[in-house]
């Protein structure tokens, strides 16, 4: 029988916890003779706590943080997004067209723009993915757009109504930067060079004049250039050597002419890197990085991409709805492999680039589940639950702990596809649990990493053991300390006591994201099932005490 620790009782907020309290209370009472039972009940009621008892005693966890000991900057670009021409990621998700009844600005949904502005998206990777290596930019500019096909994703037509100008308008509306992936698969260096010239040159250059005639006289800023995508598979199944030769040609000739990006804000070029655990990716990473080590003035790269989805099994994928604790624990265990992968490829990068000039860009990551029944399997539609919120926090924490090498990451994908921030259905829009994690983590963008020490033990379900708690700490530009704490245990609350040195902690406030069940989702009909709620923090003698609900992500800031 679980102990009922009244002193640390957090308010019972969720339906299933309430049910547990009821059953625990009655099983507890069954152990007492009738009169004693009455006394127990009366004392519970008198204390007003019959419904505020925890189902399970809170696990006490101590944590130490010294705010004067700072580490590397957590690059805001680890909070990047990925928007591919895939399913309803672009069409219906971002683009509804200027004549739509859905409120829009020049064809771009206003509700989606407002939601994305709130999470301060640092960059958006576009137009793919596998789509990028079959994308011909000329189809998406000018008044006559060609209708083409999208053979990778669902065998649908591609209207090309969302092209370069629409993407740049969208980026501008949400206040983000462009990460453009050029076609190194079915395209040519010349085609990619023309596209960059079209986007970034100034008149009297002919392509610049064409851009102006299409409505945008000023050059666009292209902050990041993706030199191919998964060139080891969907991007052309190249050998590492073949890719490296191609990549050098693209790096040399695909130039950014924007006058404002020649000295400051230079475009960063991201080469294709590894795609998981397979041994072939060691050779791939070695080949690209060895070439980089010996690169001459004529070419260079500033980033190496890494793709790693949490999938488990490509055949018979996990479901994104209607799952239980077992699938919750299994999936989170899988996602923690991200740390090992980053260690593995960082070690190779360190050999050829000890000064860490080349950033690792985890530019595709997130959960990949079975398509929702009834959806086009090529559209990669899945639900997004409390499990995804925890998964997102764990991965963001891993990236932040590798901030010296991981300076970019793009969750796949922004809207309606895979682990999305936002789901839309015609005029309806819903924000997912993952969206709220990104929102709560905004203060960590460009904040400085602060090391923390804690001993929280583990959570075990069947034979799966996970850390009970994960913590990230950082100081923002104004010197304010932020803590993000994830309680992975779906059953047991945690009472966290954090000793804070290096600042005089006066008060603290925060928000927590939790849900009734591990598979709780936000739906169009019930959009507020998994939303952040304020959490109270007691600050006394340099110590913070707060209750972390089971399966929760909590972010607190400390005032000094
Ligand atoms: O995100 C979906 C697909 O996954 C991308 O197009 C591709 O790069 C990866 O395999």
Coordinates of C-alpha atoms and ligand atoms in Angstrom, one line a residue:
X1 CA 0.0 0.0 0.0
X2 CA 1.3 3.4 -0.8
X3 CA 2.0 5.8 2.0
X4 CA -0.2 8.9 2.3
X5 CA 2.1 11.8 3.1
X6 CA -0.2 14.6 4.0
X7 CA 2.7 17.1 4.5
X8 CA 3.7 17.0 0.9
X9 CA 0.3 16.7 -0.6
X10 CA 0.0 18.6 -3.9
X11 CA -3.5 19.6 -5.0
X12 CA -5.1 16.8 -6.8
X13 CA -5.9 18.2 -10.2
X14 CA -6.5 15.3 -12.5
X15 CA -9.4 12.9 -12.9
X16 CA -7.3 9.7 -12.9
X17 CA -5.4 10.9 -9.8
X18 CA -8.7 11.6 -8.1
X19 CA -9.8 8.1 -8.9
X20 CA -6.6 6.7 -7.5
X21 CA -7.0 8.7 -4.3
X22 CA -10.5 7.3 -3.9
X23 CA -9.4 3.8 -4.3
X24 CA -6.3 4.2 -2.2
X25 CA -8.3 5.9 0.5
X26 CA -10.8 3.1 0.6
X27 CA -8.1 0.4 0.5
X28 CA -6.3 2.3 3.3
X29 CA -9.6 2.5 5.3
X30 CA -10.2 -1.2 4.9
X31 CA -7.1 -1.8 7.1
X32 CA -8.6 0.0 10.0
X33 CA -11.4 -1.2 12.4
X34 CA -14.6 0.7 12.0
X35 CA -14.0 3.3 14.8
X36 CA -10.5 3.9 13.7
X37 CA -11.7 4.2 10.2
X38 CA -14.0 6.9 11.3
X39 CA -11.2 8.8 13.0
X40 CA -9.0 8.6 9.9
X41 CA -11.8 9.8 7.7
X42 CA -12.8 12.6 10.1
X43 CA -9.2 13.8 10.4
X44 CA -8.9 13.8 6.6
X45 CA -12.1 15.7 6.2
X46 CA -11.3 18.1 9.0
X47 CA -8.0 18.9 7.4
X48 CA -9.8 19.5 4.2
X49 CA -7.6 17.2 2.4
X50 CA -9.7 14.2 1.5
X51 CA -9.4 15.3 -2.1
X52 CA -6.0 16.9 -1.9
X53 CA -4.0 13.9 -0.9
X54 CA -1.5 12.5 -3.3
X55 CA -2.3 9.1 -4.6
X56 CA 1.3 8.2 -4.0
X57 CA 3.8 9.9 -1.8
X58 CA 6.0 12.5 -3.4
X59 CA 9.6 11.4 -4.1
X60 CA 11.9 13.9 -2.5
X61 CA 14.6 15.1 -4.9
X62 CA 17.5 17.5 -4.0
X63 CA 19.1 19.6 -6.6
X64 CA 22.0 22.1 -6.5
X65 CA 22.7 24.8 -8.9
X66 CA 25.3 27.5 -8.8
X67 CA 24.3 30.4 -11.0
X68 CA 27.8 31.9 -11.0
X69 CA 29.1 28.9 -12.9
X70 CA 28.1 29.3 -16.5
X71 CA 28.8 27.3 -19.6
X72 CA 28.1 27.5 -23.3
X73 CA 25.4 29.6 -24.9
X74 CA 22.3 27.5 -25.8
X75 CA 21.9 28.5 -29.4
X76 CA 18.3 29.6 -30.1
X77 CA 18.5 27.6 -33.3
X78 CA 18.0 24.4 -31.5
X79 CA 14.4 25.4 -31.3
X80 CA 14.1 25.5 -35.1
X81 CA 11.2 24.1 -37.1
X82 CA 10.9 22.0 -40.3
X83 CA 8.2 22.7 -42.9
X84 CA 8.1 20.3 -45.9
X85 CA 5.7 20.1 -48.8
X86 CA 4.2 17.0 -47.3
X87 CA 0.6 16.2 -46.5
X88 CA -1.0 19.3 -44.9
X89 CA 2.3 20.8 -43.6
X90 CA 2.2 23.7 -46.1
X91 CA -1.2 23.6 -47.8
X92 CA -4.0 24.1 -45.3
X93 CA -1.4 24.3 -42.5
X94 CA 0.3 27.5 -43.5
X95 CA -1.1 28.4 -46.9
X96 CA -4.9 28.8 -47.6
X97 CA -4.6 31.3 -50.4
X98 CA -5.7 35.0 -50.4
X99 CA -9.2 34.1 -51.4
X100 CA -9.8 31.8 -48.5
X101 CA -12.6 32.5 -45.9
X102 CA -10.0 31.5 -43.3
X103 CA -8.5 34.8 -42.0
X104 CA -5.2 35.2 -43.8
X105 CA -2.5 37.7 -44.8
X106 CA -1.6 37.3 -48.4
X107 CA -2.7 33.7 -48.3
X108 CA -1.0 32.8 -45.0
X109 CA -3.2 31.8 -42.0
X110 CA -3.3 34.5 -39.3
X111 CA -4.1 32.0 -36.5
X112 CA -1.0 29.9 -37.3
X113 CA 1.2 33.0 -37.6
X114 CA 0.1 34.3 -34.2
X115 CA 0.7 30.9 -32.6
X116 CA 4.2 30.6 -34.1
X117 CA 5.2 34.2 -33.2
X118 CA 4.5 33.3 -29.6
X119 CA 7.2 30.5 -29.6
X120 CA 9.8 32.7 -31.4
X121 CA 10.7 30.2 -34.1
X122 CA 14.4 31.0 -34.8
X123 CA 14.5 29.3 -38.3
X124 CA 12.3 27.3 -40.6
X125 CA 13.9 24.6 -42.8
X126 CA 12.1 24.4 -46.2
X127 CA 11.0 23.0 -48.7
X128 CA 12.1 19.5 -47.5
X129 CA 13.1 16.8 -46.6
X130 CA 13.0 14.4 -49.5
X131 CA 10.8 16.9 -51.3
X132 CA 13.8 19.3 -51.6
X133 CA 15.8 17.0 -53.8
X134 CA 13.0 17.0 -56.4
X135 CA 12.1 20.6 -56.0
X136 CA 12.6 23.0 -58.9
X137 CA 12.3 26.5 -57.7
X138 CA 11.2 28.0 -61.0
X139 CA 7.9 26.1 -60.6
X140 CA 7.1 28.2 -57.5
X141 CA 7.7 31.8 -58.7
X142 CA 5.9 34.1 -61.1
X143 CA 2.2 34.4 -62.0
X144 CA 2.0 31.1 -63.9
X145 CA 2.7 28.3 -61.5
X146 CA 3.2 24.8 -62.8
X147 CA 1.2 21.9 -61.2
X148 CA 3.7 19.2 -60.5
X149 CA 3.7 15.9 -58.6
X150 CA 4.8 15.0 -55.1
X151 CA 5.9 11.4 -55.6
X152 CA 7.5 11.1 -52.1
X153 CA 4.5 12.0 -50.1
X154 CA 1.1 10.5 -50.8
X155 CA 1.2 10.7 -54.6
X156 CA -0.6 14.0 -54.7
X157 CA -0.3 17.0 -57.0
X158 CA 1.9 20.0 -56.0
X159 CA 0.2 23.3 -57.0
X160 CA 3.4 25.3 -56.4
X161 CA 1.2 28.2 -55.1
X162 CA 3.5 28.3 -52.1
X163 CA 6.9 29.1 -53.5
X164 CA 9.9 31.3 -52.6
X165 CA 8.0 34.5 -52.2
X166 CA 5.3 32.9 -50.1
X167 CA 7.9 31.2 -47.9
X168 CA 9.8 34.4 -47.3
X169 CA 6.6 36.2 -46.6
X170 CA 5.7 33.6 -44.0
X171 CA 9.2 33.7 -42.4
X172 CA 8.8 37.5 -42.2
X173 CA 5.3 37.3 -40.7
X174 CA 6.4 34.9 -37.9
X175 CA 9.8 36.8 -37.3
X176 CA 12.0 33.9 -38.2
X177 CA 15.0 33.1 -40.5
X178 CA 15.1 31.0 -43.7
X179 CA 16.9 27.7 -43.8
X180 CA 16.6 26.8 -47.5
X181 CA 17.5 23.3 -48.6
X182 CA 18.7 23.2 -52.2
X183 CA 18.2 20.3 -54.7
X184 CA 21.4 18.3 -54.9
X185 CA 19.6 15.1 -55.9
X186 CA 17.7 15.7 -59.2
X187 CA 18.8 19.3 -59.6
X188 CA 22.1 20.8 -60.8
X189 CA 24.6 23.2 -59.1
X190 CA 23.6 25.8 -61.8
X191 CA 19.9 25.6 -60.8
X192 CA 20.7 26.0 -57.1
X193 CA 23.1 28.8 -57.9
X194 CA 20.4 30.6 -59.9
X195 CA 17.9 30.2 -57.1
X196 CA 20.3 31.8 -54.6
X197 CA 21.0 34.6 -57.1
X198 CA 17.3 35.1 -57.6
X199 CA 16.7 35.4 -53.8
X200 CA 19.7 37.4 -52.8
X201 CA 21.2 39.5 -55.7
X202 CA 20.4 43.2 -56.3
X203 CA 19.6 45.0 -59.6
X204 CA 20.8 45.3 -62.3
X205 CA 21.3 41.6 -62.0
X206 CA 18.6 40.0 -64.3
X207 CA 17.4 37.4 -61.7
X208 CA 17.2 40.2 -59.1
X209 CA 15.1 42.2 -61.6
X210 CA 12.9 39.2 -62.1
X211 CA 12.4 38.9 -58.3
X212 CA 11.5 42.6 -58.2
X213 CA 9.0 42.1 -61.0
X214 CA 7.5 39.3 -59.0
X215 CA 6.9 41.7 -56.1
X216 CA 10.1 41.8 -54.0
X217 CA 12.8 44.4 -55.0
X218 CA 14.9 44.0 -51.8
X219 CA 17.1 40.9 -51.6
X220 CA 15.9 38.2 -49.2
X221 CA 18.1 37.0 -46.4
X222 CA 18.9 33.3 -46.5
X223 CA 20.5 32.5 -43.1
X224 CA 21.1 28.8 -43.7
X225 CA 21.7 26.7 -46.8
X226 CA 21.1 23.0 -46.7
X227 CA 23.4 21.3 -49.2
X228 CA 21.2 18.3 -50.0
X229 CA 19.0 16.1 -47.8
X230 CA 19.6 12.5 -46.8
X231 CA 21.8 12.1 -49.9
X232 CA 22.6 8.6 -48.6
X233 CA 19.0 7.5 -49.3
X234 CA 16.1 9.6 -50.6
X235 CA 18.4 12.3 -51.8
X236 CA 20.1 10.1 -54.4
X237 CA 21.6 7.1 -52.5
X238 CA 25.1 8.5 -53.0
X239 CA 28.3 7.1 -51.6
X240 CA 30.1 9.4 -49.1
X241 CA 32.8 10.2 -51.7
X242 CA 30.3 11.0 -54.4
X243 CA 28.3 13.2 -52.1
X244 CA 31.4 15.0 -50.8
X245 CA 32.5 15.9 -54.4
X246 CA 29.0 17.2 -55.2
X247 CA 28.8 19.1 -51.9
X248 CA 32.1 20.9 -52.6
X249 CA 30.8 22.1 -56.0
X250 CA 27.5 23.4 -54.4
X251 CA 29.5 25.0 -51.6
X252 CA 31.7 26.8 -54.1
X253 CA 29.1 28.0 -56.6
X254 CA 25.8 28.4 -54.7
X255 CA 26.5 31.9 -53.5
X256 CA 24.6 34.4 -51.4
X257 CA 24.8 37.9 -52.9
X258 CA 22.8 39.8 -50.3
X259 CA 24.9 42.9 -49.5
X260 CA 23.9 42.7 -45.8
X261 CA 25.2 39.1 -45.5
X262 CA 28.7 39.6 -46.9
X263 CA 30.5 40.4 -43.6
X264 CA 27.9 40.1 -40.8
X265 CA 25.2 37.5 -40.9
X266 CA 26.9 35.3 -43.4
X267 CA 24.9 32.4 -44.7
X268 CA 25.9 29.1 -43.0
X269 CA 26.1 26.0 -45.2
X270 CA 25.0 22.7 -43.7
X271 CA 26.2 19.5 -45.3
X272 CA 24.4 16.2 -45.1
X273 CA 25.6 14.1 -42.2
X274 CA 24.5 10.9 -40.5
X275 CA 21.0 9.5 -40.2
X276 CA 21.1 7.2 -37.3
X277 CA 23.0 4.2 -35.7
X278 CA 23.9 2.2 -38.9
X279 CA 27.6 1.6 -39.3
X280 CA 27.5 3.3 -42.8
X281 CA 27.0 6.6 -41.1
X282 CA 30.4 6.4 -39.4
X283 CA 32.0 6.2 -42.8
X284 CA 29.8 9.0 -44.1
X285 CA 30.7 11.3 -41.2
X286 CA 34.4 10.5 -41.4
X287 CA 34.4 11.2 -45.2
X288 CA 32.7 14.6 -45.0
X289 CA 34.6 15.8 -41.9
X290 CA 38.0 14.6 -43.3
X291 CA 37.3 16.6 -46.4
X292 CA 36.4 19.6 -44.3
X293 CA 39.7 19.2 -42.4
X294 CA 41.6 19.6 -45.6
X295 CA 39.3 22.2 -47.2
X296 CA 40.8 25.0 -49.2
X297 CA 39.7 28.6 -49.6
X298 CA 37.4 27.6 -52.4
X299 CA 34.7 25.8 -50.3
X300 CA 33.6 25.3 -46.8
X301 CA 30.8 24.1 -44.6
X302 CA 29.6 25.5 -41.3
X303 CA 27.3 22.7 -40.2
X304 CA 26.8 19.0 -40.5
X305 CA 23.2 17.7 -40.3
X306 CA 22.1 14.7 -38.3
X307 CA 18.6 13.1 -38.6
X308 CA 17.3 11.0 -35.8
X309 CA 13.6 10.2 -35.3
X310 CA 12.3 8.3 -32.3
X311 CA 10.5 5.4 -34.0
X312 CA 11.3 2.1 -32.4
X313 CA 10.1 -0.1 -35.2
X314 CA 9.7 1.1 -38.8
X315 CA 7.4 -1.8 -39.5
X316 CA 4.5 -1.9 -37.0
X317 CA 5.1 1.5 -35.6
X318 CA 3.9 2.7 -32.2
X319 CA 0.5 4.3 -32.0
X320 CA 0.2 8.0 -31.2
X321 CA -3.2 7.5 -29.4
X322 CA -4.7 5.0 -27.0
X323 CA -1.5 3.7 -25.5
X324 CA -0.6 3.0 -21.9
X325 CA 2.3 3.2 -19.5
X326 CA 4.3 0.5 -21.2
X327 CA 4.4 2.3 -24.6
X328 CA 5.1 5.5 -22.7
X329 CA 8.1 4.1 -21.0
X330 CA 9.4 2.2 -24.0
X331 CA 9.2 5.2 -26.3
X332 CA 10.9 7.6 -23.9
X333 CA 13.7 5.0 -23.4
X334 CA 14.2 5.1 -27.1
X335 CA 14.3 8.8 -27.4
X336 CA 17.1 9.0 -24.8
X337 CA 19.4 7.3 -27.5
X338 CA 19.7 10.8 -28.9
X339 CA 22.4 11.6 -26.4
X340 CA 24.5 8.5 -27.4
X341 CA 24.2 9.4 -31.1
X342 CA 25.3 13.0 -30.5
X343 CA 28.3 11.7 -28.5
X344 CA 29.2 9.3 -31.2
X345 CA 29.1 11.8 -34.1
X346 CA 30.6 14.6 -32.1
X347 CA 33.6 12.4 -31.3
X348 CA 34.2 12.0 -35.0
X349 CA 33.7 15.7 -35.6
X350 CA 36.2 16.5 -32.8
X351 CA 38.9 14.4 -34.6
X352 CA 38.7 16.6 -37.7
X353 CA 37.4 19.8 -36.2
X354 CA 38.7 20.1 -32.6
X355 CA 37.8 23.8 -32.5
X356 CA 34.1 22.9 -33.1
X357 CA 33.8 25.3 -36.0
X358 CA 31.3 23.0 -37.7
X359 CA 28.0 22.9 -35.8
X360 CA 26.0 19.7 -35.6
X361 CA 22.5 20.5 -36.8
X362 CA 20.0 17.9 -35.7
X363 CA 17.7 19.2 -38.5
X364 CA 15.2 16.4 -38.3
X365 CA 14.1 14.9 -35.0
X366 CA 10.9 14.0 -33.2
X367 CA 8.5 11.1 -32.8
X368 CA 7.3 9.1 -35.7
X369 CA 4.3 7.0 -35.1
X370 CA 1.9 4.9 -37.2
X371 CA -0.4 7.1 -39.5
X372 CA -3.7 7.9 -37.9
X373 CA -6.4 5.5 -39.2
X374 CA -8.2 6.9 -42.2
X375 CA -5.4 9.3 -43.1
X376 CA -3.3 9.1 -46.3
X377 CA -0.2 7.1 -45.0
X378 CA 2.0 9.4 -47.1
X379 CA 0.9 12.4 -45.1
X380 CA 2.5 11.2 -41.9
X381 CA -0.5 12.4 -39.7
X382 CA -0.2 11.5 -36.0
X383 CA -1.6 12.7 -32.7
X384 CA 0.5 14.5 -30.2
X385 CA 0.2 13.6 -26.5
X386 CA 1.6 14.2 -23.1
X387 CA 4.3 11.6 -24.0
X388 CA 5.4 13.9 -26.9
X389 CA 5.7 16.8 -24.5
X390 CA 8.0 14.9 -22.3
X391 CA 9.9 13.6 -25.3
X392 CA 10.4 17.1 -26.6
X393 CA 11.7 18.4 -23.3
X394 CA 14.1 15.5 -23.0
X395 CA 15.5 16.1 -26.4
X396 CA 15.8 19.9 -26.0
X397 CA 17.7 19.2 -22.8
X398 CA 20.1 16.9 -24.6
X399 CA 20.7 19.4 -27.3
X400 CA 21.4 22.1 -24.6
X401 CA 23.8 19.9 -22.8
X402 CA 25.7 19.5 -26.1
X403 CA 25.5 23.3 -26.8
X404 CA 29.2 23.5 -27.7
X405 CA 28.6 21.3 -30.8
X406 CA 24.8 21.2 -31.3
X407 CA 23.9 24.7 -32.5
X408 CA 20.9 23.9 -34.6
X409 CA 18.0 21.5 -34.5
X410 CA 14.7 21.3 -36.4
X411 CA 11.7 19.3 -35.0
X412 CA 9.8 17.4 -37.7
X413 CA 7.5 18.9 -38.5
X414 CA 5.9 22.2 -37.7
X415 CA 2.3 21.7 -38.7
X416 CA 0.1 18.7 -39.3
X417 CA 3.0 16.3 -39.9
X418 CA 4.8 14.0 -37.4
X419 CA 5.5 15.7 -34.1
X420 CA 3.7 18.9 -34.9
X421 CA 3.4 22.1 -33.0
X422 CA 0.0 22.8 -34.6
X423 CA -2.8 20.8 -36.1
X424 CA -5.4 22.4 -38.4
X425 CA -8.6 21.2 -40.0
X426 CA -10.1 23.7 -42.3
X427 CA -10.7 26.8 -40.2
X428 CA -9.9 25.0 -36.9
X429 CA -6.6 25.0 -35.2
X430 CA -5.3 23.3 -32.1
X431 CA -2.0 23.7 -30.3
X432 CA -0.3 20.4 -29.3
X433 CA 1.4 19.5 -26.0
X434 CA 4.7 19.8 -27.9
X435 CA 3.9 23.4 -28.8
X436 CA 3.5 24.3 -25.1
X437 CA 6.9 22.8 -24.3
X438 CA 8.5 25.0 -27.0
X439 CA 6.6 28.0 -25.6
X440 CA 7.7 27.3 -22.0
X441 CA 11.3 26.9 -23.2
X442 CA 11.5 30.3 -25.0
X443 CA 13.6 31.8 -22.2
X444 CA 16.3 29.2 -22.9
X445 CA 16.8 30.6 -26.4
X446 CA 20.4 32.0 -26.4
X447 CA 20.5 31.6 -22.7
X448 CA 23.8 30.5 -21.0
X449 CA 23.9 26.9 -19.8
X450 CA 24.3 26.5 -16.0
X451 CA 25.4 23.1 -14.7
X452 CA 23.1 21.4 -12.1
X453 CA 23.7 18.4 -9.9
X454 CA 20.9 16.2 -8.6
X455 CA 20.2 12.7 -7.6
X456 CA 16.7 11.7 -8.4
X457 CA 17.0 7.9 -8.8
X458 CA 15.0 6.2 -11.5
X459 CA 11.5 5.2 -12.5
X460 CA 11.0 1.6 -13.6
X461 CA 8.1 0.1 -15.4
X462 CA 8.3 -3.6 -16.1
X463 CA 11.9 -4.0 -17.2
X464 CA 12.3 -0.4 -18.5
X465 CA 14.2 2.0 -16.3
X466 CA 14.3 5.7 -17.0
X467 CA 15.8 8.6 -15.0
X468 CA 13.0 9.9 -12.7
X469 CA 13.8 13.5 -13.4
X470 CA 15.7 15.6 -16.0
X471 CA 16.7 19.1 -15.4
X472 CA 18.1 22.0 -17.5
X473 CA 19.3 25.3 -16.0
X474 CA 20.3 28.5 -17.8
X475 CA 20.8 32.2 -17.3
X476 CA 19.1 34.6 -19.7
X477 CA 20.7 37.8 -21.1
X478 CA 19.4 39.7 -18.0
X479 CA 21.0 37.3 -15.6
X480 CA 17.8 35.6 -14.6
X481 CA 18.0 32.0 -13.7
X482 CA 15.7 29.5 -15.4
X483 CA 15.1 25.8 -14.5
X484 CA 13.2 23.3 -16.6
X485 CA 12.4 20.2 -14.8
X486 CA 10.8 17.1 -16.3
X487 CA 9.2 14.4 -14.0
X488 CA 9.2 11.3 -16.3
X489 CA 7.4 9.1 -13.7
X490 CA 3.8 8.9 -14.8
X491 CA 2.6 7.9 -11.3
X492 CA 4.6 9.5 -8.6
X493 CA 4.9 13.2 -7.9
X494 CA 8.2 14.7 -6.9
X495 CA 8.9 17.2 -4.2
X496 CA 11.9 19.2 -5.5
X497 CA 14.2 21.1 -3.2
X498 CA 16.7 23.2 -5.1
X499 CA 19.6 24.9 -3.4
X500 CA 20.6 27.9 -5.4
X501 CA 24.0 29.4 -5.0
X502 CA 25.6 32.3 -6.9
X503 CA 22.5 34.6 -6.6
X504 CA 20.2 35.6 -3.8
X505 CA 17.0 33.9 -4.7
X506 CA 14.1 36.1 -3.5
X507 CA 11.1 34.6 -5.3
X508 CA 10.3 32.2 -8.1
X509 CA 7.4 31.5 -10.4
X510 CA 6.6 29.0 -13.1
X511 CA 4.3 26.9 -15.2
X512 CA 3.8 23.2 -15.4
X513 CA 2.5 21.1 -18.2
X514 CA 0.8 17.8 -17.3
X515 CA -2.2 15.8 -18.2
X516 CA -4.7 13.3 -16.9
X517 CA -3.1 10.4 -18.8
X518 CA 0.1 9.7 -20.7
X519 CA -1.8 9.6 -23.9
X520 CA -3.9 12.7 -23.3
X521 CA -4.1 15.0 -26.3
X522 CA -5.5 18.3 -27.3
X523 CA -8.2 17.9 -29.8
X524 CA -10.3 20.4 -31.8
X525 CA -13.2 19.7 -29.4
X526 CA -11.1 19.7 -26.2
X527 CA -8.1 21.9 -27.0
X528 CA -7.2 22.6 -23.3
X529 CA -6.6 19.1 -22.0
X530 CA -2.8 19.6 -22.0
X531 CA -2.0 23.3 -21.3
X532 CA 0.5 24.9 -18.9
X533 CA -0.8 26.0 -15.5
X534 CA 0.9 28.2 -12.9
X535 CA 2.9 26.3 -10.3
X536 CA 3.7 27.7 -6.9
X537 CA 7.3 27.8 -5.7
X538 CA 8.3 28.4 -2.1
X539 CA 11.6 30.3 -1.7
X540 CA 13.3 30.3 1.7
X541 CA 16.9 30.7 2.7
X542 CA 18.2 30.3 -0.9
X543 CA 16.2 27.2 -1.4
X544 CA 13.3 26.6 -3.8
X545 CA 10.7 24.0 -3.0
X546 CA 8.1 22.9 -5.5
X547 CA 5.9 20.0 -6.3
X548 CA 6.2 18.3 -9.7
X549 CA 3.2 16.4 -10.8
X550 CA 3.7 13.0 -12.4
X551 CA 4.5 13.1 -16.2
X552 CA 5.1 16.8 -16.2
X553 CA 7.3 19.5 -17.7
X554 CA 7.8 22.5 -15.4
X555 CA 9.7 25.7 -16.1
X556 CA 10.5 28.2 -13.3
X557 CA 12.3 31.5 -13.2
X558 CA 14.1 32.8 -10.1
X559 CA 14.1 36.5 -9.2
X560 CA 17.0 37.8 -7.2
Ligands
LIG1 O1 10.3 14.3 -42.2 C1 9.9 13.4 -43.1 C2 11.0 12.8 -44.0 O2 11.9 12.1 -43.1 C3 11.9 13.8 -44.6 O3 11.4 14.2 -45.9 C4 13.2 13.1 -44.9 O4 14.3 13.9 -44.9 C5 13.2 12.1 -43.7 O5 13.5 10.8 -44.1

